[in-house]
Amino acid sequence: IVEGGANVTMEMVGDNIFDGSTSWPGILVRDGAKLNIIGSGNIDATASVGGAGISVEGGATLTLANDGEIRAVAAGEKPGIDVQAGTTLNIAGTGTLIANGSGELAGIMVSENSTLTVDGSKVITANGSGAGAGIGVSPDATMEVKSTYIGTITAQGGGGSPGTGAAGIGGHYGANSNFGDIFIHGGTVIAQGSGIGGGYETGSGTVTGNVTITGGTVKAHGGRTLAGVSTGAGIGAGENADYNGTITISGGIVYADGGDEDAAAIGGG
């Protein structure tokens, strides 16, 4: 635990295991603290019972800039990495990052008024569980992939192909699958499930959220649910929903396909 406004740099060497107990996460940064993780070591942050693998809370900032492997595995009903309201998660360095959600939650969950930035060349795999997105970006939250990022992000909604209809990056499966602001300026980004944007909308409605792509290579696949039903557009809204947001593509290479012939590659589900 790093808390109380502390500013800590931790250099990792070798294999490092952070096991959460009861409902505690493996790594917890909170109360305005800042934790910068560097070095060549590996991190295994695994919760037991009901915690996130890694949790950032209470205005804190966590920077994962080591050059080794990171595993963040949740238990119970938690995301693999929980970026709570008003906090910041920076991912940089080299190596790999695997974040697995549990229950019905995202691999990486970025809550309202929080920010996720990605730089460096770390290869990132984020797997949602059940109704959870691979990388959940809540309304009023921001995800930004920097132009200098040269790695690959693979985000799978629903915990496995083809999932239940959650977005690879963006909203969850269910009612009100709105999402926040997603900026992709570099790297390779692969979003599977309901692509990038809203998840499968139960009932009907209108999804809001914004996607801006200026560089990199983006592959957004609408896909199908486990029942064989389209999950929606490649970029935009999930199935059953209209889209009322902004999609701006001014650079890069973009591949987008809807879940079936009735779903737009880019636009409404």
Rosetta silent file (secondary structure, phi, psi, omega in degrees, C-alpha in Angstrom):
SEQUENCE: IVEGGANVTMEMVGDNIFDGSTSWPGILVRDGAKLNIIGSGNIDATASVGGAGISVEGGATLTLANDGEIRAVAAGEKPGIDVQAGTTLNIAGTGTLIANGSGELAGIMVSENSTLTVDGSKVITANGSGAGAGIGVSPDATMEVKSTYIGTITAQGGGGSPGTGAAGIGGHYGANSNFGDIFIHGGTVIAQGSGIGGGYETGSGTVTGNVTITGGTVKAHGGRTLAGVSTGAGIGAGENADYNGTITISGGIVYADGGDEDAAAIGGG
SCORE:     score description
SCORE:     0.000 S_00000001
   1 L     0.000  129.657  171.706    0.000    0.000    0.000 S_00000001
   2 E  -119.073  123.546 -171.975    1.255    3.480   -0.912 S_00000001
   3 L  -151.143 -177.051  172.146   -0.879    6.239    0.620 S_00000001
   4 L    67.152   31.639  178.089   -0.999    9.551    2.471 S_00000001
   5 L    75.803   10.068  179.974    0.378   11.736   -0.330 S_00000001
   6 L   -65.736  152.489  176.083    3.653    9.790   -0.530 S_00000001
   7 E  -123.941  104.337 -168.568    5.761    9.995   -3.708 S_00000001
   8 E  -123.426  135.811  169.193    7.532    6.672   -4.170 S_00000001
   9 E  -111.437  125.762 -176.183    9.717    5.172   -6.906 S_00000001
  10 E  -119.651  120.244  179.487   10.026    1.394   -6.680 S_00000001
  11 E   -97.156  121.870 -177.138   12.619   -0.482   -8.737 S_00000001
  12 E   -93.039  134.938  175.729   11.679   -4.072   -9.486 S_00000001
  13 L  -133.735  134.184  178.924   14.295   -6.823   -9.807 S_00000001
  14 L    71.828 -154.736 -178.508   13.513  -10.498  -10.366 S_00000001
  15 E   -97.169  130.898 -176.237   10.056  -11.929   -9.659 S_00000001
  16 E  -127.980  123.260 -176.753    7.793  -10.000   -7.295 S_00000001
  17 E  -111.754  125.355  177.515    4.499  -11.371   -5.979 S_00000001
  18 E  -119.461  100.491 -177.887    1.861   -9.089   -4.464 S_00000001
  19 E   -98.403  122.211  173.746   -1.014  -11.164   -3.097 S_00000001
  20 L   -75.224  148.263  177.193   -4.099   -9.355   -1.873 S_00000001
  21 L  -113.477  149.724 -174.579   -5.786  -10.717    1.242 S_00000001
  22 L    45.587 -114.939 -178.767   -9.558  -10.854    1.856 S_00000001
  23 L  -101.499   12.968 -178.444  -10.919   -7.943   -0.267 S_00000001
  24 L   -82.873  144.062  174.220   -7.599   -6.094   -0.622 S_00000001
  25 L   -74.226  165.676  176.064   -5.925   -5.666   -4.025 S_00000001
  26 L   -65.560  -43.851  176.095   -2.432   -6.951   -4.703 S_00000001
  27 E  -126.251  129.720 -178.630   -1.151   -3.374   -5.192 S_00000001
  28 E  -129.327  124.649  173.912   -2.999   -0.365   -3.756 S_00000001
  29 E  -121.731  125.522 -173.057   -2.160    3.321   -4.325 S_00000001
  30 L  -151.964  175.646  174.016   -4.510    5.811   -2.636 S_00000001
  31 L    56.193   46.444  175.571   -5.055    9.130   -0.841 S_00000001
  32 L    75.551    7.296 -178.929   -3.201   11.328   -3.337 S_00000001
  33 L   -75.176  161.804  175.589   -0.062    9.184   -3.374 S_00000001
  34 E  -127.629  127.691  178.202    2.173    8.687   -6.413 S_00000001
  35 E  -125.428  123.756  178.741    3.869    5.377   -7.190 S_00000001
  36 E  -114.644  113.911 -177.908    6.345    4.993  -10.061 S_00000001
  37 E  -102.327  122.117 -178.590    7.357    1.390  -10.775 S_00000001
  38 E  -128.559 -171.367  176.582   10.547    0.927  -12.815 S_00000001
  39 E    97.316 -177.992 -175.702   13.248   -1.698  -13.273 S_00000001
  40 L  -103.351    1.122 -174.476   13.492   -5.011  -15.102 S_00000001
  41 L   -77.461  165.472  179.153   11.572   -7.155  -12.634 S_00000001
  42 E   -99.471  151.596 -179.076    8.265   -8.966  -13.042 S_00000001
  43 E  -127.812  127.475  172.208    5.081   -8.261  -11.072 S_00000001
  44 E  -118.568  102.207 -179.299    2.334  -10.730  -10.207 S_00000001
  45 E  -107.973  100.058 -174.414   -0.517   -8.823   -8.529 S_00000001
  46 E  -121.931  126.420  178.393   -3.252  -11.334   -7.794 S_00000001
  47 L   -85.861  154.796  172.072   -6.220  -10.748   -5.538 S_00000001
  48 L  -118.243  146.267  178.981   -7.822  -13.407   -3.398 S_00000001
  49 L    71.617  -84.651 -171.113  -11.542  -13.479   -2.543 S_00000001
  50 L  -147.749   52.156 -179.091  -12.837  -10.082   -3.781 S_00000001
  51 L  -131.403  163.125  171.788  -10.229   -7.553   -4.817 S_00000001
  52 L   -75.678  156.163  173.336   -8.675   -6.007   -7.911 S_00000001
  53 L   -64.351  -46.490  177.671   -5.192   -7.077   -8.890 S_00000001
  54 E  -133.757  135.953 -179.869   -4.124   -3.402   -8.850 S_00000001
  55 E  -132.951  133.340  176.779   -6.207   -0.493   -7.544 S_00000001
  56 E  -117.165  121.094 -170.052   -5.665    3.279   -7.851 S_00000001
  57 L  -136.074  161.251  167.398   -7.922    5.289   -5.521 S_00000001
  58 L    56.510   49.393  176.189   -8.502    8.690   -3.936 S_00000001
  59 L    74.247   14.869 -177.361   -6.734   11.026   -6.353 S_00000001
  60 L   -83.312  166.607  176.812   -3.631    8.837   -6.615 S_00000001
  61 E  -131.092  130.041  176.875   -1.331    8.309   -9.621 S_00000001
  62 E  -122.063  129.364  175.092    0.285    5.006  -10.615 S_00000001
  63 E  -116.688  117.703  178.055    2.938    4.709  -13.329 S_00000001
  64 E  -100.020   93.762 -173.552    3.773    1.195  -14.528 S_00000001
  65 L  -122.612   21.340  177.134    7.061    1.770  -16.365 S_00000001
  66 L   -75.640  165.749 -178.301    9.003   -1.401  -15.633 S_00000001
  67 L  -107.482   20.981  178.445   10.481   -3.483  -18.449 S_00000001
  68 L  -111.629 -156.259 -179.741    9.279   -6.856  -17.247 S_00000001
  69 E   -96.393  138.849  174.488    5.995   -8.735  -17.130 S_00000001
  70 E  -122.730  129.689  172.404    2.979   -7.498  -15.167 S_00000001
  71 E  -120.923  123.683  177.323   -0.007   -9.715  -14.321 S_00000001
  72 E  -122.783  108.113 -172.749   -3.024   -8.108  -12.650 S_00000001
  73 E  -122.125  123.407 -177.828   -5.701  -10.673  -11.881 S_00000001
  74 L   -88.504  167.422  173.404   -8.909   -9.863  -10.006 S_00000001
  75 L  -135.888  154.069  179.661  -11.110  -12.036   -7.830 S_00000001
  76 L    73.881 -127.079 -178.043  -14.814  -11.806   -7.025 S_00000001
  77 L  -118.649   69.559 -176.104  -16.521   -8.861   -8.750 S_00000001
  78 L  -142.368  154.739  171.545  -13.562   -6.601   -9.568 S_00000001
  79 L   -77.195  159.646  176.424  -11.545   -5.394  -12.563 S_00000001
  80 L   -61.582  -47.206  173.359   -7.990   -6.574  -13.063 S_00000001
  81 E  -124.053  122.073 -174.596   -6.811   -2.959  -12.746 S_00000001
  82 E  -107.099  103.402  178.519   -9.234   -0.574  -11.058 S_00000001
  83 E   -97.347   93.061 -171.035   -8.610    3.089  -11.965 S_00000001
  84 L   -76.705  171.132 -173.268  -11.129    4.703   -9.670 S_00000001
  85 L   -52.493  132.880  174.704  -12.737    8.154   -9.966 S_00000001
  86 L    76.916   21.096 -177.465  -10.309   11.073  -10.029 S_00000001
  87 L  -121.992  176.079 -178.154   -7.128    9.032  -10.469 S_00000001
  88 E  -135.969  134.511  171.802   -4.466    8.447  -13.137 S_00000001
  89 E  -121.414  122.948  175.174   -2.832    5.308  -14.527 S_00000001
  90 E  -110.983  127.600  177.007    0.209    5.674  -16.805 S_00000001
  91 E  -113.749  125.833 -178.142    1.490    2.605  -18.637 S_00000001
  92 L  -147.078 -162.770  178.768    4.972    2.829  -20.188 S_00000001
  93 L    75.551 -168.412  178.444    8.196    0.858  -20.465 S_00000001
  94 L  -113.064 -165.588  179.103    8.678   -2.409  -22.333 S_00000001
  95 L    84.835 -151.019 -175.340    7.659   -5.993  -21.562 S_00000001
  96 E  -133.968  155.299  173.857    4.083   -7.168  -21.162 S_00000001
  97 E  -136.770  124.701  175.866    0.952   -6.378  -19.170 S_00000001
  98 E  -120.439  123.066 -179.845   -1.938   -8.802  -18.739 S_00000001
  99 E  -124.743  119.131 -178.291   -5.060   -7.585  -16.899 S_00000001
 100 E  -116.734  121.510  174.903   -7.944   -9.989  -16.288 S_00000001
 101 L   -78.042  171.493 -179.122  -11.260   -8.892  -14.811 S_00000001
 102 L  -136.653  156.273 -179.029  -13.495  -11.108  -12.708 S_00000001
 103 L    69.892 -113.544 -179.449  -17.243  -11.531  -12.337 S_00000001
 104 L  -122.856   30.429 -171.459  -18.862   -9.031  -14.713 S_00000001
 105 L  -121.083  170.508 -170.278  -16.092   -6.420  -14.841 S_00000001
 106 L   -76.616  160.346  170.257  -13.372   -5.104  -17.136 S_00000001
 107 L   -64.920  -49.524  171.403   -9.765   -6.120  -17.508 S_00000001
 108 E  -125.760  124.257 -178.724   -8.865   -2.453  -16.952 S_00000001
 109 E  -112.965  116.780  178.565  -11.635   -0.149  -15.654 S_00000001
 110 E  -104.434  106.792 -174.824  -11.189    3.618  -16.063 S_00000001
 111 L   -81.975  174.365 -175.501  -13.887    5.334  -13.987 S_00000001
 112 L   -56.196  143.582  179.021  -15.340    8.826  -14.382 S_00000001
 113 L    60.499   25.799  176.379  -12.911   11.777  -14.210 S_00000001
 114 L  -118.307  164.996 -175.153   -9.956    9.405  -14.469 S_00000001
 115 E  -134.272  134.978  170.289   -7.232    9.064  -17.084 S_00000001
 116 E  -117.361  123.196  174.551   -5.365    6.152  -18.647 S_00000001
 117 E  -119.004  143.639 -178.584   -2.311    6.985  -20.787 S_00000001
 118 E  -126.759  126.944  179.295   -0.246    4.462  -22.740 S_00000001
 119 L  -144.073 -176.899 -179.874    3.310    5.088  -23.981 S_00000001
 120 L    77.804 -140.486 -179.389    6.518    3.139  -24.488 S_00000001
 121 L  -141.883   18.479 -177.898    6.263   -0.289  -26.113 S_00000001
 122 L   -62.571  134.235  176.482    4.639   -2.525  -23.534 S_00000001
 123 E   -85.868  120.242 -170.811    2.435   -5.258  -25.050 S_00000001
 124 E  -115.391  130.303  173.713   -0.926   -5.030  -23.278 S_00000001
 125 E  -124.341  121.119 -178.852   -3.669   -7.645  -23.101 S_00000001
 126 E  -123.553  119.687 -176.662   -6.889   -6.713  -21.281 S_00000001
 127 E  -114.747  116.002  173.274   -9.637   -9.305  -20.874 S_00000001
 128 L   -76.032  161.802  179.437  -13.073   -8.389  -19.581 S_00000001
 129 L  -120.749  134.961  178.525  -15.171  -10.950  -17.753 S_00000001
 130 L    59.522 -115.396 -178.727  -18.880  -11.564  -18.386 S_00000001
 131 L   -87.835    5.330 -174.733  -20.445   -8.180  -19.155 S_00000001
 132 L   -86.920  144.302  175.187  -17.178   -6.282  -18.691 S_00000001
 133 L   -71.586  160.769  172.140  -15.226   -4.501  -21.429 S_00000001
 134 L   -61.179  -56.406  169.974  -11.619   -5.370  -22.145 S_00000001
 135 E  -121.873  109.684 -179.975  -10.733   -1.770  -21.247 S_00000001
 136 E   -84.605  126.180  178.148  -13.733    0.025  -19.782 S_00000001
 137 E  -119.971  102.153 -175.117  -13.770    3.788  -20.356 S_00000001
 138 L   -70.076  159.427  170.401  -16.609    5.360  -18.371 S_00000001
 139 L   -52.789  138.685 -177.490  -18.398    8.590  -19.348 S_00000001
 140 L    71.389   10.541  172.195  -16.170   11.564  -18.386 S_00000001
 141 L  -105.278  161.881 -177.625  -13.109    9.299  -18.377 S_00000001
 142 E  -131.893  134.117  169.135  -10.215    9.506  -20.864 S_00000001
 143 E  -119.962  128.539  179.615   -7.993    6.899  -22.484 S_00000001
 144 E  -131.791  122.778  172.983   -5.074    8.167  -24.574 S_00000001
 145 E   -98.653  115.611 -172.281   -2.605    6.085  -26.567 S_00000001
 146 L   -69.321  156.643  178.975    0.356    8.367  -27.267 S_00000001
 147 L   -66.449  -22.552 -179.307    1.860    8.900  -30.728 S_00000001
 148 L   -88.921   -0.276  177.653    5.180    7.597  -29.382 S_00000001
 149 L   -74.598  129.864 -178.550    3.675    4.251  -28.302 S_00000001
 150 L  -122.659   16.151  178.847    5.051    1.427  -30.467 S_00000001
 151 L   -96.334 -164.016 -179.642    3.519   -1.607  -28.758 S_00000001
 152 E  -127.507  133.421  173.640    0.281   -3.543  -29.213 S_00000001
 153 E  -111.654  125.340  173.384   -2.916   -3.373  -27.174 S_00000001
 154 E  -119.005  116.794 -176.763   -5.381   -6.258  -27.449 S_00000001
 155 E  -119.712  121.411 -176.981   -8.655   -5.659  -25.608 S_00000001
 156 E  -115.951  116.377  175.320  -11.303   -8.386  -25.474 S_00000001
 157 H   -75.525  146.811  173.161  -14.771   -7.670  -24.142 S_00000001
 158 H    80.902    1.833  172.317  -16.647  -10.365  -22.292 S_00000001
 159 H    84.167   -1.721  178.116  -13.654  -12.407  -21.231 S_00000001
 160 L   174.062  152.997 -176.963  -13.306  -14.526  -24.356 S_00000001
 161 L   -75.065  130.925   -0.183  -14.108  -14.678  -28.010 S_00000001
 162 L   -94.019    4.558  175.018  -16.748  -13.856  -28.922 S_00000001
 163 L    79.001 -171.090 -177.718  -17.935  -12.793  -25.458 S_00000001
 164 L  -103.656   -3.167  177.368  -21.336  -11.509  -24.393 S_00000001
 165 L   119.451    4.584  173.305  -21.264   -8.181  -26.212 S_00000001
 166 L   -71.224  154.624  178.968  -19.138   -5.840  -24.105 S_00000001
 167 L   -69.494  152.211  167.897  -16.829   -3.508  -26.018 S_00000001
 168 L   -63.439  -48.823  174.667  -13.178   -4.293  -26.485 S_00000001
 169 E  -132.259  121.125  179.216  -12.559   -0.666  -25.473 S_00000001
 170 E   135.131 -118.701 -171.761  -15.429    1.461  -24.140 S_00000001
 171 L   -95.580  165.834  179.880  -18.746    0.414  -22.635 S_00000001
 172 L   -87.991  175.301  171.342  -20.054   -2.703  -20.924 S_00000001
 173 L   -80.962  136.128  175.799  -22.847   -5.058  -21.921 S_00000001
 174 E   131.186 -163.549  177.336  -26.286   -3.999  -20.643 S_00000001
 175 L   -74.832  146.240  176.531  -28.380   -0.874  -20.267 S_00000001
 176 L    56.850   68.935 -178.739  -26.649    2.516  -20.654 S_00000001
 177 L   -95.014   33.011  177.427  -23.427    1.438  -22.343 S_00000001
 178 L   -59.625  155.828  179.403  -22.181    5.029  -22.759 S_00000001
 179 L  -137.354  179.527 -174.202  -18.433    5.583  -22.779 S_00000001
 180 L   -98.876 -136.026 -177.715  -15.923    8.428  -22.435 S_00000001
 181 E  -109.568  123.565 -177.537  -13.193    9.907  -24.655 S_00000001
 182 E  -118.684  119.870 -179.541  -10.825    7.539  -26.471 S_00000001
 183 E  -117.402  125.340  177.726   -7.756    8.952  -28.255 S_00000001
 184 E  -123.532  114.175 -177.041   -5.483    6.729  -30.353 S_00000001
 185 L  -114.974   -8.813 -177.406   -2.394    8.413  -31.770 S_00000001
 186 L  -168.242 -178.015  178.821   -0.005    5.491  -32.237 S_00000001
 187 L    73.465 -170.309  173.586    0.767    1.815  -31.760 S_00000001
 188 E  -115.965  125.079 -177.663   -1.414   -1.112  -32.760 S_00000001
 189 E  -122.416  120.719  179.350   -4.818   -1.341  -31.087 S_00000001
 190 E  -117.283  118.195 -177.941   -7.014   -4.423  -31.498 S_00000001
 191 E  -120.033  120.845 -175.844  -10.499   -4.242  -29.955 S_00000001
 192 E  -125.437  148.298 -176.053  -12.711   -7.318  -30.020 S_00000001
 193 L   122.532  -98.227  169.746  -16.188   -7.926  -28.647 S_00000001
 194 L  -113.148   33.495  175.741  -18.223   -4.858  -29.528 S_00000001
 195 L    64.055 -136.770  177.955  -15.192   -3.125  -31.014 S_00000001
 196 E  -112.009  122.609  179.981  -14.464    0.412  -29.804 S_00000001
 197 E   132.487 -136.839 -178.313  -17.377    2.340  -28.271 S_00000001
 198 L   -80.879  153.894  175.008  -20.587    1.163  -26.649 S_00000001
 199 L   -85.990  179.537  176.394  -21.328   -2.405  -25.648 S_00000001
 200 L   -56.970  123.643 -176.653  -24.381   -4.456  -26.572 S_00000001
 201 E   -94.540  115.564  176.392  -27.367   -2.406  -25.387 S_00000001
 202 L   -73.040  131.444 -172.977  -30.106   -4.435  -23.743 S_00000001
 203 L    84.574 -123.997  176.463  -33.434   -3.044  -24.922 S_00000001
 204 L  -154.909  168.383  179.843  -32.741    0.050  -27.023 S_00000001
 205 E   165.072 -165.787  178.924  -31.320    3.544  -26.621 S_00000001
 206 E  -127.685  129.753 -177.118  -28.691    6.020  -27.723 S_00000001
 207 E  -101.862  137.870  176.006  -25.032    5.702  -26.818 S_00000001
 208 L  -115.669  157.817 -179.016  -22.716    8.666  -26.309 S_00000001
 209 L   146.384  159.551 -173.155  -18.922    8.854  -26.306 S_00000001
 210 E  -128.484  140.517  178.244  -16.121   10.057  -28.563 S_00000001
 211 E  -126.841  127.266  177.780  -13.354    8.316  -30.516 S_00000001
 212 E  -125.368  124.631  179.649  -10.412   10.165  -32.092 S_00000001
 213 E  -123.846  119.751  179.775   -7.813    8.350  -34.217 S_00000001
 214 L  -119.353   -8.204 -178.146   -4.839   10.285  -35.614 S_00000001
 215 L  -171.363 -179.865 -179.596   -2.242    7.542  -36.068 S_00000001
 216 L    80.926 -170.545  176.549   -1.244    3.951  -35.495 S_00000001
 217 E  -120.640  124.714 -176.298   -3.062    0.845  -36.673 S_00000001
 218 E  -121.140  128.618  175.709   -6.555    0.184  -35.319 S_00000001
 219 E  -123.431  110.536 -175.935   -8.538   -3.038  -35.772 S_00000001
 220 E  -119.176  114.732 -174.186  -12.062   -2.828  -34.334 S_00000001
 221 E  -112.684  122.018  178.476  -14.247   -5.898  -34.675 S_00000001
 222 L   -63.995  -46.485  174.854  -17.953   -5.842  -33.842 S_00000001
 223 L    71.139 -170.157 -179.948  -18.176   -9.603  -33.473 S_00000001
 224 E  -136.066  155.931  176.141  -21.047  -11.705  -32.166 S_00000001
 225 L   -75.481  174.278  176.836  -22.292  -12.801  -28.753 S_00000001
 226 L   -61.327  -23.879  178.464  -22.068  -16.370  -27.546 S_00000001
 227 L   -86.024    1.415  178.666  -25.646  -16.771  -28.820 S_00000001
 228 L    85.534   13.371 -179.207  -24.539  -15.754  -32.326 S_00000001
 229 L   -95.961  141.845  178.221  -26.133  -12.298  -32.233 S_00000001
 230 E   -56.385  141.798  176.027  -24.284   -9.221  -33.541 S_00000001
 231 L   -95.648   -5.558  175.406  -22.675   -7.076  -30.839 S_00000001
 232 E   124.289 -160.602 -176.601  -22.835   -3.893  -32.927 S_00000001
 233 L   -71.774  158.576  173.552  -20.588   -1.579  -34.914 S_00000001
 234 L   -65.589  -46.656  174.405  -16.825   -1.898  -35.149 S_00000001
 235 E  -129.791  121.900 -178.819  -16.475    1.704  -33.930 S_00000001
 236 E   135.877 -127.387 -175.719  -19.494    3.446  -32.406 S_00000001
 237 L   -96.522  155.546  172.575  -22.549    1.974  -30.699 S_00000001
 238 E   -78.639  177.413  179.827  -23.288   -1.568  -29.668 S_00000001
 239 L   -55.919  143.183  177.702  -26.218   -3.615  -30.924 S_00000001
 240 L    76.855    2.958 -175.424  -29.719   -2.082  -30.437 S_00000001
 241 E  -122.439  140.862  166.410  -28.349    1.434  -29.937 S_00000001
 242 E   -78.894  163.823 -177.934  -28.140    4.577  -32.017 S_00000001
 243 E  -117.549  126.995  179.207  -24.920    6.557  -31.789 S_00000001
 244 L  -129.218   64.892  177.848  -24.790   10.196  -30.679 S_00000001
 245 L  -141.935 -164.035 -178.895  -21.096   10.931  -30.361 S_00000001
 246 E  -124.611  127.493  173.555  -18.163   12.010  -32.492 S_00000001
 247 E  -115.085  118.111 -178.932  -15.784    9.744  -34.406 S_00000001
 248 E  -119.396  120.765  177.641  -12.784   11.577  -35.876 S_00000001
 249 E  -123.353  112.192 -176.887  -10.264    9.741  -38.059 S_00000001
 250 L  -124.672    6.694  179.457   -7.502   11.930  -39.451 S_00000001
 251 L  -177.066  177.504  179.757   -4.609    9.511  -39.756 S_00000001
 252 L    82.799 -173.991  176.582   -3.375    5.992  -39.219 S_00000001
 253 E  -118.459  124.025 -173.784   -4.696    2.732  -40.668 S_00000001
 254 E  -124.790  124.256  171.871   -8.175    1.715  -39.519 S_00000001
 255 E  -114.073  124.430  179.967   -9.956   -1.602  -40.047 S_00000001
 256 E  -139.066  134.805  175.192  -13.524   -1.724  -38.715 S_00000001
 257 E  -142.201  142.645  178.676  -16.289   -4.261  -39.217 S_00000001
 258 L   -79.065  169.864 -177.112  -19.743   -4.675  -37.684 S_00000001
 259 L   -69.796  -26.446  174.387  -21.057   -7.797  -36.060 S_00000001
 260 L  -155.769 -172.364 -174.852  -23.251   -8.662  -39.049 S_00000001
 261 L   -67.988  -15.996  179.875  -24.579   -7.210  -42.282 S_00000001
 262 L   -92.402  -10.913 -178.766  -27.020   -4.952  -40.396 S_00000001
 263 L   -98.754  135.471 -179.834  -24.399   -3.353  -38.165 S_00000001
 264 L   -69.289  148.990  170.522  -22.299   -0.455  -39.418 S_00000001
 265 L   -64.985  -42.292  177.741  -18.541   -0.739  -39.557 S_00000001
 266 E  -134.177  121.456  179.310  -18.508    2.795  -38.089 S_00000001
 267 E   135.257 -134.946 -177.935  -21.601    4.337  -36.505 S_00000001
 268 L   -82.547  158.327 -177.697  -24.735    2.857  -34.941 S_00000001
 269 L   -81.969    0.000    0.000  -25.188   -0.734  -33.887 S_00000001
